[in-house]
XYZ file of C-alpha atoms in Angstrom:
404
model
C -73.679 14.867 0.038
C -71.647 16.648 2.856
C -72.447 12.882 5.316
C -70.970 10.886 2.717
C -68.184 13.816 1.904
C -67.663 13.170 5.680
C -67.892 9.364 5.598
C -64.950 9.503 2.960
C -62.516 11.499 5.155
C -63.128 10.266 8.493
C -63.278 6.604 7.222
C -60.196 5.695 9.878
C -61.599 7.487 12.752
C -61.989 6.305 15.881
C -66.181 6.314 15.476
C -66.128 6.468 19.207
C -64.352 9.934 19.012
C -66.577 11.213 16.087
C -69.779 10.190 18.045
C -69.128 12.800 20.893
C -68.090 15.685 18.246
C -71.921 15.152 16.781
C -72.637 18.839 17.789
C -69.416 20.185 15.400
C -71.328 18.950 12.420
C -75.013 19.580 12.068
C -75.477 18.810 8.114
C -74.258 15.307 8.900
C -76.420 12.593 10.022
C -73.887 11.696 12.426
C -75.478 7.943 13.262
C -75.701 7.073 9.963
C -72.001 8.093 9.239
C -70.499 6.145 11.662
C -72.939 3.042 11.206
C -71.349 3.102 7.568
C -67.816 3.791 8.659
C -67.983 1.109 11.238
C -68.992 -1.456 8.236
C -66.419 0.361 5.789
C -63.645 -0.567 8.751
C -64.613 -3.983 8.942
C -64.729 -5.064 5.604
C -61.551 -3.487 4.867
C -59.592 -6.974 5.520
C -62.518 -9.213 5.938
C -64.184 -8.240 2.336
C -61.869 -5.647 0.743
C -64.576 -5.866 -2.643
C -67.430 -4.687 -0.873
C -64.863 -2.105 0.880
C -63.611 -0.277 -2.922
C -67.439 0.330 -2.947
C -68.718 3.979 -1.146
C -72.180 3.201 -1.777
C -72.921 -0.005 -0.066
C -74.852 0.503 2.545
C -74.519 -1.424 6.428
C -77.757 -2.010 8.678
C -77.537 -0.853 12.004
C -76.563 -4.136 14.180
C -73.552 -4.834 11.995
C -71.628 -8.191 13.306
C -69.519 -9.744 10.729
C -68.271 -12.042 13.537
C -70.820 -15.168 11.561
C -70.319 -13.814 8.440
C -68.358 -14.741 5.802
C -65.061 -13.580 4.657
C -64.423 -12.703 0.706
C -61.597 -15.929 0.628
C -63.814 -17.853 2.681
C -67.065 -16.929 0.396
C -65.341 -17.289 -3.070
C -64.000 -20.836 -1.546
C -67.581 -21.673 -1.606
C -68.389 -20.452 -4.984
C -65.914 -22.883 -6.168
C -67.623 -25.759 -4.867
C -71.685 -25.421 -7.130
C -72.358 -23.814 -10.416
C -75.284 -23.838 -12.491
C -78.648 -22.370 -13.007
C -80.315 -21.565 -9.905
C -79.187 -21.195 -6.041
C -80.654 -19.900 -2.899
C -79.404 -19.196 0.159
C -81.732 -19.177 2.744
C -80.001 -17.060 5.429
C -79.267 -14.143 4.191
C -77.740 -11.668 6.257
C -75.272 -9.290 4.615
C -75.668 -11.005 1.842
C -71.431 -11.944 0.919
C -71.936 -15.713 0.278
C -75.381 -14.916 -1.465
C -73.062 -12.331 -3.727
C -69.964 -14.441 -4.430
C -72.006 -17.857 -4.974
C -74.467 -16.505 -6.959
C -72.007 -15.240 -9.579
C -72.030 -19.059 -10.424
C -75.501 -18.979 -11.444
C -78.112 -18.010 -13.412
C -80.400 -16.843 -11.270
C -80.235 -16.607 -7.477
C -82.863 -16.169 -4.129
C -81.435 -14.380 -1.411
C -83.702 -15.004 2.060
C -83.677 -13.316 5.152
C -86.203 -13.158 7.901
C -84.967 -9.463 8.975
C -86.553 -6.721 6.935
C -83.652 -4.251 7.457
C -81.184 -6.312 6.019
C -83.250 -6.805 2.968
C -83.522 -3.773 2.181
C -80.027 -3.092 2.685
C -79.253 -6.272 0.518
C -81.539 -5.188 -2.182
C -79.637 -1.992 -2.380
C -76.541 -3.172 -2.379
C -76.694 -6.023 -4.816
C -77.941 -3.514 -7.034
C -74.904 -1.190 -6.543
C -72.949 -4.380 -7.415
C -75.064 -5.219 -10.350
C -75.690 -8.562 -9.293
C -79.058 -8.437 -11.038
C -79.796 -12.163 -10.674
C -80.273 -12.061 -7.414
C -83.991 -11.830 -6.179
C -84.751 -10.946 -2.400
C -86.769 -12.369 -0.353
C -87.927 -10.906 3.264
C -89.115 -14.960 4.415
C -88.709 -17.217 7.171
C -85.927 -20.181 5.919
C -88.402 -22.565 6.860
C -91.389 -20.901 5.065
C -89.666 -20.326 1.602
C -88.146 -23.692 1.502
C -91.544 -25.410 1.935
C -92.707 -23.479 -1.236
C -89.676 -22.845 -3.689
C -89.192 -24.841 -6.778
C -86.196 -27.497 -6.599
C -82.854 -25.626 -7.228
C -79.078 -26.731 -8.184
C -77.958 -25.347 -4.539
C -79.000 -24.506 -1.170
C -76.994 -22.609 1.355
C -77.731 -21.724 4.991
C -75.988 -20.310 7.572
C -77.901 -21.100 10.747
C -77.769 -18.742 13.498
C -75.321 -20.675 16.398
C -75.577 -18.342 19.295
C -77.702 -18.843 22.265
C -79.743 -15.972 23.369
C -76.684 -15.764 26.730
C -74.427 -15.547 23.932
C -72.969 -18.854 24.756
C -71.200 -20.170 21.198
C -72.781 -23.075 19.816
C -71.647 -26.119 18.038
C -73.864 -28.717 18.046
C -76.409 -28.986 15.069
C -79.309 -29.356 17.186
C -78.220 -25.771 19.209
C -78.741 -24.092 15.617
C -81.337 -22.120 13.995
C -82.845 -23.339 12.090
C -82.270 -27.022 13.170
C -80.827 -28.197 10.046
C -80.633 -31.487 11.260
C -84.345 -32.040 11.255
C -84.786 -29.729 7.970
C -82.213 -31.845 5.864
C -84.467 -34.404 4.240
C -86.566 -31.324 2.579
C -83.700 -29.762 1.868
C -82.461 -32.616 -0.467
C -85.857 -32.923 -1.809
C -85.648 -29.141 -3.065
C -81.863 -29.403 -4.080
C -79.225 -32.228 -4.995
C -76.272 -30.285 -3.484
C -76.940 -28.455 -0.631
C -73.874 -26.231 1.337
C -74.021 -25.646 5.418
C -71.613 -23.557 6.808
C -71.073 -24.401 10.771
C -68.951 -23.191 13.806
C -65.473 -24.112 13.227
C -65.758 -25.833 16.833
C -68.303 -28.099 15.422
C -68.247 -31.771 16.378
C -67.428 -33.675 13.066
C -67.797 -37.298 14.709
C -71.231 -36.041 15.870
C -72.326 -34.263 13.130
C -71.774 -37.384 10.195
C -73.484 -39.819 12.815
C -76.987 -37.027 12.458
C -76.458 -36.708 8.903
C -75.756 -39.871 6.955
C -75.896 -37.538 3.978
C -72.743 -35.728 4.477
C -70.536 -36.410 1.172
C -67.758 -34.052 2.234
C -66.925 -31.628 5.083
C -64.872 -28.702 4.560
C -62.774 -27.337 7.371
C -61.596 -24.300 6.527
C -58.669 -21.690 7.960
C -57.910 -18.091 7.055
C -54.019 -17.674 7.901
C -54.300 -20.720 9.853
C -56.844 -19.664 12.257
C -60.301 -22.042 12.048
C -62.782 -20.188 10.628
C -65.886 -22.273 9.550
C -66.910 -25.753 8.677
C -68.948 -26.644 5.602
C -71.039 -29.373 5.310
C -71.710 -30.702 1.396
C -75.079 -32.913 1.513
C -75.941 -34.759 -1.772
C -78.603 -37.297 -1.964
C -77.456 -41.117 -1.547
C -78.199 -41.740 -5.007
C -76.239 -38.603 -6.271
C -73.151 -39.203 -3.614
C -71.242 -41.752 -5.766
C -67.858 -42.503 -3.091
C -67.211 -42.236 0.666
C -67.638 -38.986 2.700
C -64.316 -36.879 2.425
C -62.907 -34.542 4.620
C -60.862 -31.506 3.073
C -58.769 -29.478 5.812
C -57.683 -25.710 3.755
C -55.729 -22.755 4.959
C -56.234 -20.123 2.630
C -53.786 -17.573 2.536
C -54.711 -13.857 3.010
C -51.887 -12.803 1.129
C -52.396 -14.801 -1.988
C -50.364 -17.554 -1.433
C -51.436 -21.079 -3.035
C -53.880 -22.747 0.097
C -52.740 -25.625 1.663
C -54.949 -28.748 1.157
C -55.227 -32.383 2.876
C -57.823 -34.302 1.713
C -58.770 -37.683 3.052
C -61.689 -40.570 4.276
C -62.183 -41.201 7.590
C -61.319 -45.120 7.176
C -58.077 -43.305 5.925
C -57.001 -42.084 9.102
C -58.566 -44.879 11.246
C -56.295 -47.364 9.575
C -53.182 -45.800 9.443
C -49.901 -47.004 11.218
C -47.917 -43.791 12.268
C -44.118 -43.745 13.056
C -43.045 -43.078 16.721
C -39.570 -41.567 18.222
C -38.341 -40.147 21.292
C -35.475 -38.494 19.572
C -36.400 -35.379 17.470
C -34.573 -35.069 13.774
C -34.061 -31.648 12.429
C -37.003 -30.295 11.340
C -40.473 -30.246 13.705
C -43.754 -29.829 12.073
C -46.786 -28.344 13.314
C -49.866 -28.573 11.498
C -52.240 -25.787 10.337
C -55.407 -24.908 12.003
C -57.264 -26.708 9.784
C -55.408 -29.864 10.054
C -55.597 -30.095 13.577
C -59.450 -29.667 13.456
C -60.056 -32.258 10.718
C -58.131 -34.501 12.994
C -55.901 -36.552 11.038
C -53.218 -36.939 13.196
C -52.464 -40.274 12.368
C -52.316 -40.161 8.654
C -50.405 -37.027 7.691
C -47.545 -39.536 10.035
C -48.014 -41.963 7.273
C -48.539 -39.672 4.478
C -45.603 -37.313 4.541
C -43.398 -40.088 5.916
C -42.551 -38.372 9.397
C -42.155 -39.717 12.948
C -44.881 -38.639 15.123
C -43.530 -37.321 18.384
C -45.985 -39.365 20.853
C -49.846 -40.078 20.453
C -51.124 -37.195 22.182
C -48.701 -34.656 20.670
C -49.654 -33.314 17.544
C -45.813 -32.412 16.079
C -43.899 -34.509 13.756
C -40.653 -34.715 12.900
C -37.782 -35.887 10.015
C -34.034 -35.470 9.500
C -34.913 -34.571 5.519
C -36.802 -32.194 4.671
C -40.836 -32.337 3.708
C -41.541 -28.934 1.815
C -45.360 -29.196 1.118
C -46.404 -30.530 5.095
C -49.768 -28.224 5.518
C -48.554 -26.173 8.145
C -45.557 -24.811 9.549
C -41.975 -26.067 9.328
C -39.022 -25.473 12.380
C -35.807 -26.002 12.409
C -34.580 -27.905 15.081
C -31.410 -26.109 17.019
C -31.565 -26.965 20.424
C -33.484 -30.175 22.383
C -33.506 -29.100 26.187
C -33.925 -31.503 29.570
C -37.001 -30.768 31.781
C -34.937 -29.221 34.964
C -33.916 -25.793 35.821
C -30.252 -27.222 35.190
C -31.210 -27.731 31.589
C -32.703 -24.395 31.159
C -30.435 -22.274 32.468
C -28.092 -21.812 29.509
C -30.708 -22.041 26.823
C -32.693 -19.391 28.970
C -29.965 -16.783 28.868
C -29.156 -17.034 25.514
C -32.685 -16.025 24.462
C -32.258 -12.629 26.090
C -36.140 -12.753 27.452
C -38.098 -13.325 24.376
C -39.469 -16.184 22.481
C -42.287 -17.771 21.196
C -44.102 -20.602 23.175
C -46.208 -23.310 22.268
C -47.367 -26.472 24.508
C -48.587 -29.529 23.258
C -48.955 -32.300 25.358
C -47.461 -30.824 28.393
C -47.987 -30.458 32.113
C -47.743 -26.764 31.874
C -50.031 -23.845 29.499
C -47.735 -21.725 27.328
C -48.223 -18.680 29.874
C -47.301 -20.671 33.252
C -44.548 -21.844 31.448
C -43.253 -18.653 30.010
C -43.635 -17.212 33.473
C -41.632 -19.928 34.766
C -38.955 -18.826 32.655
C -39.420 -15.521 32.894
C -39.644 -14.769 29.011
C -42.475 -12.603 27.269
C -43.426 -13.179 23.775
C -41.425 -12.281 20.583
C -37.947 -12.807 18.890
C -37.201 -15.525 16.290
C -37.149 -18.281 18.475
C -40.152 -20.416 18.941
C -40.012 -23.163 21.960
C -42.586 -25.958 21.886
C -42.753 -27.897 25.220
C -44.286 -30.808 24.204
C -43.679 -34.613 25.880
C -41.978 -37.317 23.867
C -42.795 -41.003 22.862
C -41.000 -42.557 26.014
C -42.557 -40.165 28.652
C -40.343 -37.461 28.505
C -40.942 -33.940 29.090
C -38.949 -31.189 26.981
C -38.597 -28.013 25.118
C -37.519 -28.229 21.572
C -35.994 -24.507 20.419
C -36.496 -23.781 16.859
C -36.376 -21.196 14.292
C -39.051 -21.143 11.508
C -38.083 -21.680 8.196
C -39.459 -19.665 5.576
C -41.453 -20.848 2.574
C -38.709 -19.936 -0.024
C -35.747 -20.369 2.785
C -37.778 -24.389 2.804
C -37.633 -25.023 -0.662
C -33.752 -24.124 -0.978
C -32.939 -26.381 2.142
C -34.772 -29.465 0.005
C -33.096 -28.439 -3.281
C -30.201 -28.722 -1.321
């Protein structure tokens, strides 16, 4: 009682701090406290439903950096229903939660013992009583399950230096050699991947891709998900969906498209900006349909290489972020000069296709990061070089300037 009495008023400690004041507080199993306040913290934005909770309990190596998030886990939910799932990597068990509230009856599978116990216990604090655990290899429980209506797995993708990993054959388990028994135990099977994962490489290993997922949090790349179905099962050709999903409940922003889509599209070129500059999302960029969203949305594409668009009328629903265009400078000192002054040290820098990085470039002109202004230095469809100042519009302030 008095550990979790503590727990519950030092929850935004500094655990650090509270470590070396062990000796004020003998009742309280001080490593135990702060393992739990440590997961409390970092589920607070990353899963805020498995924060409400004071009884869940955290093992002790927590790292949420592979897990899921709650938006990114009920994402997935969306995508299977039915009677039975099992997701063969376990680990703190939030996709295994939110998916399995889909189902009938779900196998949760995890090769650690401490984390099945924790997951037992905490599934029951959550009353998510369909969920059986299992303390298995992957490899050894898929080779003796019955066939289910969905597999998941989240391979481990670190090397043992640490090293980030992003080719299939780097992960564990090797998915690429397990996905043939995989389809023969389920028709849809869901694999979430780095976000840096090759997609070109990854549909040439598995021919059974039907759709890959990229998905952002507040347009930062958080994972990839790969949706196998069996050939027979797969009806049309493999799609890729690029989503942002908003942490603040705002609707996500979603491109969908083929491949042959973006292979055979004929983007517009110009070398003279309109008024508005767009910059795709995260996810957009990753998904890598830079020619298509040209031909889609009807904007000029500012050169090959650079990834911003542009229009004199306004395109409202472009999946990512939307500038106003108020000042188009030349690529000498001359040109600067003015501009420079009038930003009163601050501004917001981006590079895209350019000879300098965003932070030799801001120390070039001596500016530091902030204000309203954003700068993208970017190089044009004739060659040019040049820094386009903006302000960002916002998403109400960008529907009034189409109404209007």
């Amino acid at each position: 009682m008095q550990t979790q009495e503590f727990i519950n008023k030092h929850l935004n400690d500094d655990v650090h701090s509270l470590m070396l004041q062990a000796g004020r507080y003998p009742d309280v199993d001080m490593h135990f406290a702060v393992r739990q306040i440590t997961g409390r913290q970092k589920m607070k934005n990353k899963v805020p439903l498995f924060y409400e909770s004071e009884e869940l309990l955290y093992p002790a190596r927590l790292s949420l950096e592979q897990s899921s998030s709650q938006l990114t886990a009920q994402y997935k939910a969306g995508l299977c229903r039915g009677r039975s799932f099992a997701d063969l990597t376990g680990g703190l068990g939030i996709d295994s939660f939110f998916i399995s509230r889909h189902f009938e009856t779900a196998s949760y599978v995890e090769r650690q013992k401490e984390l099945c116990d924790v997951a037992r216990h905490n599934f029951n604090v959550l009353q998510a009583r369909n969920i059986t655990v299992f303390n298995m290899q992957a490899e050894d429980f898929l080779h003796t399950m019955e066939h289910v209506d969905c597999i998941f797995i989240d391979p481990a993708r670190r090397s043992e230096g640490g090293r980030k990993l992003v080719l299939l054959s780097d992960c564990e388990p090797d998915v690429g050699v397990l996905a043939p028994t995989l389809l023969e135990k389920s028709d849809l099977v869901l694999i979430k991947l780095s976000p840096m994962l090759d997609l070109s490489a990854a549909i040439k290993q598995l021919p059974c891709i039907r759709q890959i997922h990229v998905l952002a949090v507040d347009n930062e790349c958080k994972e990839t998900l790969l949706v196998l179905q069996k050939q027979e099962n797969a009806g049309n050709e493999l799609q890729i969906r690029a989503v942002n999903l908003d942490s603040k409940g705002v609707k996500p922003q979603v491109f969908a498209f083929h491949p042959s889509e973006e292979t055979s599209a004929q983007p517009g070129y110009t070398e003279h900006p309109g008024r508005y500059l767009y910059e795709p999302n995260a996810a957009l960029m990753k998904s890598g349909a830079f020619k298509l969203i040209s031909q889609h949305f009807g904007l000029y594409k500012l050169h090959v290489n650079t990834h911003l668009y542009t229009s004199d009328c306004l395109v409202n629903d472009f999946p990512g972020r939307i500038f106003e265009i108020t000042a188009h400078w030349g690529h000498s000192k001359k040109d600067w000069k003015s501009h420079i002054e009038a930003l009163n040290g601050h501004a917001n820098m981006a590079v895209r296709n350019y000879p300098l990085s965003a932070s030799d470039l801001k120390k070039k002109l001596k500016l530091t990061d902030g204000g309203d202004r954003y700068l993208f230095a970017c190089t044009l469809h004739n060659g040019e070089k040049t820094i386009l100042e903006c302000r960002r519009l916002s998403h109400l302030e960008s529907k009034e300037q189409q109404k209007a």
